[in-house]
Amino acid sequence: MISEFLKAEYRSERFSEQIKKAMEELSLDGSIISYADLNNANENIARKKLLGKFRGYGLNSELFENFPNEIQWSLCNFVSGDLSNIRYIDYSYWNELSKGTHSPLTAARTILDGIEIYGQSNEGFLKAAEFIKSGGKFFRPILLTSDSEHFVIVEGHLRMTAFALVTEHFNNIECLVGKCSSDDLKKWI
């Protein structure tokens, strides 16, 4: 999960500068993400420290405040019907964009209605949807579940919103899914 998370955010327009700054502070170079050796214990420790510095992982802060400790990770494929069971985290921007529903499908309607939240342009979502329509592939979104029916986005909010704009392209999409207890999930979201 740590490696997948870092890969996606390292390439992100929004987060790449922040992660590169954290890497510089930890004296790490991009190969630890781009050419991750998951069998190398030292690299795994360095990536965990990087995600901690960058987003609070393992430090019980920021995005990872109250994040579950006991998680079983699996690769799963999703189809368009699954989008109705995927939700955003509880965060003001996503709450507003989805009109309090936490649903990327509702957010897509907000975007198509031309409503911008906190003065933030919707152009990134629209560009990502066009990228998908033209056959572009994204890194795997990362989701959490307690019941294998309802899912919360850990990483990939923009991508899931873009897929909600072009639901016909959300077919056989591979996601990294972590399963945890219902109580642990409720504490985090």
Coordinates of C-alpha atoms in Angstrom, one line a residue:
M1 CA 0.0 0.0 0.0
I2 CA 2.8 2.4 0.9
S3 CA 4.6 1.9 -2.4
E4 CA 1.3 2.3 -4.4
F5 CA 0.4 5.4 -2.5
L6 CA 3.8 7.0 -3.1
K7 CA 3.8 6.1 -6.8
A8 CA 0.5 7.8 -7.4
E9 CA 1.3 11.0 -5.4
Y10 CA 4.8 11.3 -6.8
R11 CA 3.3 11.7 -10.3
S12 CA 0.4 13.9 -9.0
E13 CA 0.3 17.5 -10.2
R14 CA -1.1 18.4 -6.8
F15 CA 1.3 16.5 -4.5
S16 CA 4.5 16.0 -6.4
E17 CA 6.3 19.1 -5.1
Q18 CA 5.5 18.2 -1.5
I19 CA 6.6 14.6 -1.8
K20 CA 9.9 15.7 -3.5
K21 CA 10.5 18.2 -0.7
A22 CA 10.0 15.4 1.9
M23 CA 12.3 13.1 -0.1
E24 CA 15.0 15.8 -0.1
E25 CA 14.7 16.2 3.6
L26 CA 15.1 12.4 4.1
S27 CA 17.9 12.3 1.5
L28 CA 16.0 9.9 -0.8
D29 CA 15.9 9.9 -4.5
G30 CA 13.0 9.0 -6.9
S31 CA 14.3 5.4 -7.5
I32 CA 12.9 4.4 -4.1
I33 CA 9.4 5.1 -5.6
S34 CA 9.9 4.5 -9.3
Y35 CA 11.9 1.3 -8.9
A36 CA 10.7 0.1 -5.5
D37 CA 12.2 -3.2 -4.3
L38 CA 9.5 -4.5 -1.9
N39 CA 11.9 -7.3 -0.8
N40 CA 14.4 -4.7 0.5
A41 CA 13.7 -4.1 4.2
N42 CA 15.7 -0.8 4.3
E43 CA 13.8 0.6 1.3
N44 CA 10.5 -0.4 2.9
I45 CA 11.4 1.4 6.1
A46 CA 12.5 4.5 4.1
R47 CA 9.2 4.5 2.1
K48 CA 7.3 4.2 5.4
K49 CA 9.2 7.2 6.8
L50 CA 8.6 9.1 3.6
L51 CA 4.9 8.6 3.8
G52 CA 4.9 9.5 7.4
K53 CA 6.8 12.8 6.7
F54 CA 4.7 13.5 3.7
R55 CA 1.2 12.6 4.8
G56 CA 1.4 11.4 8.5
Y57 CA 1.4 7.6 7.9
G58 CA 2.4 5.7 11.1
L59 CA 2.4 9.0 13.0
N60 CA -1.4 9.1 13.6
S61 CA -1.7 12.5 11.9
E62 CA -3.0 14.2 8.8
L63 CA -4.6 11.8 6.3
F64 CA -3.6 8.9 8.5
E65 CA -5.1 10.1 11.8
N66 CA -6.8 7.1 13.4
F67 CA -6.0 5.0 10.3
P68 CA -6.5 1.3 11.0
N69 CA -3.5 -0.8 12.1
E70 CA -4.9 -4.2 11.1
I71 CA -5.6 -4.3 7.4
Q72 CA -5.6 -7.1 4.9
W73 CA -4.7 -5.8 1.4
S74 CA -5.9 -7.3 -1.9
L75 CA -6.1 -6.4 -5.5
C76 CA -9.7 -6.2 -6.7
N77 CA -11.4 -5.3 -10.0
F78 CA -14.3 -2.9 -10.1
V79 CA -17.0 -2.1 -12.7
S80 CA -19.2 0.9 -13.2
G81 CA -22.0 -0.4 -10.9
D82 CA -19.5 -0.4 -8.0
L83 CA -19.1 3.4 -8.2
S84 CA -22.3 3.8 -6.2
N85 CA -20.6 2.1 -3.3
I86 CA -17.4 4.2 -3.3
R87 CA -17.2 7.2 -1.0
Y88 CA -14.8 10.1 -0.3
I89 CA -13.1 10.6 3.1
D90 CA -14.6 13.2 5.4
Y91 CA -12.8 16.3 4.2
S92 CA -14.4 19.7 3.6
Y93 CA -13.6 20.0 -0.1
W94 CA -15.0 16.5 -1.0
N95 CA -18.0 17.0 1.3
E96 CA -18.9 20.2 -0.5
L97 CA -18.2 18.8 -4.0
S98 CA -20.4 15.8 -3.3
K99 CA -23.1 17.9 -1.5
G100 CA -22.6 16.0 1.7
T101 CA -23.1 12.5 0.1
H102 CA -19.4 11.6 -0.1
S103 CA -20.2 10.1 -3.5
P104 CA -18.0 10.7 -6.6
L105 CA -21.2 10.3 -8.7
T106 CA -22.8 13.3 -7.0
A107 CA -19.5 15.2 -7.3
A108 CA -19.5 14.5 -11.1
R109 CA -22.9 16.1 -11.3
T110 CA -21.7 19.1 -9.4
I111 CA -18.8 19.4 -11.8
L112 CA -20.9 19.0 -14.9
D113 CA -23.2 21.8 -13.5
G114 CA -20.2 24.1 -13.5
I115 CA -20.1 24.5 -9.7
E116 CA -16.6 25.2 -8.4
I117 CA -15.9 24.6 -4.7
Y118 CA -13.8 27.1 -2.8
G119 CA -12.9 28.8 -6.0
Q120 CA -11.0 25.7 -7.2
S121 CA -11.3 25.0 -11.0
N122 CA -12.9 21.7 -12.1
E123 CA -10.5 21.6 -15.1
G124 CA -8.3 18.8 -13.5
F125 CA -11.3 16.5 -13.2
L126 CA -12.4 17.2 -16.8
K127 CA -8.8 16.7 -18.1
A128 CA -8.5 13.4 -16.2
A129 CA -11.9 12.2 -17.6
E130 CA -10.6 13.0 -21.2
F131 CA -7.4 11.1 -20.4
I132 CA -9.5 8.1 -19.5
K133 CA -11.7 8.4 -22.6
S134 CA -8.6 8.5 -24.8
G135 CA -7.4 5.2 -23.3
G136 CA -5.1 6.6 -20.6
K137 CA -4.3 4.5 -17.6
F138 CA -3.9 5.7 -14.0
F139 CA -2.2 4.2 -11.0
R140 CA -4.5 1.9 -8.9
P141 CA -6.8 3.8 -6.5
I142 CA -6.5 2.7 -2.9
L143 CA -9.7 1.9 -0.9
L144 CA -10.7 0.7 2.5
T145 CA -13.7 -1.5 3.4
S146 CA -15.1 -3.4 6.3
D147 CA -17.7 -5.4 4.5
S148 CA -16.4 -5.8 0.9
E149 CA -19.5 -3.9 -0.3
H150 CA -18.9 -0.3 0.7
F151 CA -15.6 1.4 0.1
V152 CA -13.8 4.6 1.2
I153 CA -11.1 6.2 -0.9
V154 CA -7.7 6.4 0.8
E155 CA -5.8 7.6 -2.3
G156 CA -7.2 8.5 -5.7
H157 CA -10.0 11.0 -5.1
L158 CA -9.4 12.9 -8.3
R159 CA -9.2 9.6 -10.3
M160 CA -12.5 8.3 -8.9
T161 CA -14.2 11.6 -9.6
A162 CA -12.9 11.4 -13.2
F163 CA -14.2 7.9 -13.6
A164 CA -17.6 9.1 -12.2
L165 CA -17.6 11.6 -15.1
V166 CA -17.1 8.8 -17.6
T167 CA -18.7 5.8 -15.8
E168 CA -18.7 3.7 -19.0
H169 CA -14.9 3.5 -18.7
F170 CA -15.0 2.3 -15.1
N171 CA -14.8 -1.3 -16.2
N172 CA -12.5 -3.9 -14.8
I173 CA -10.5 -1.2 -13.0
E174 CA -7.9 -2.7 -10.6
C175 CA -7.8 -1.2 -7.1
L176 CA -5.9 -1.9 -4.0
V177 CA -8.4 -2.7 -1.3
G178 CA -7.7 -2.9 2.4
K179 CA -10.2 -4.8 4.6
C180 CA -10.4 -3.8 8.3
S181 CA -12.9 -4.0 11.1
S182 CA -16.0 -1.8 11.0
D183 CA -15.0 -0.1 14.2
D184 CA -11.5 0.8 12.9
L185 CA -12.9 2.1 9.6
K186 CA -15.5 4.3 11.5
K187 CA -12.7 5.8 13.7
W188 CA -10.7 6.8 10.6
I189 CA -13.4 8.2 8.3

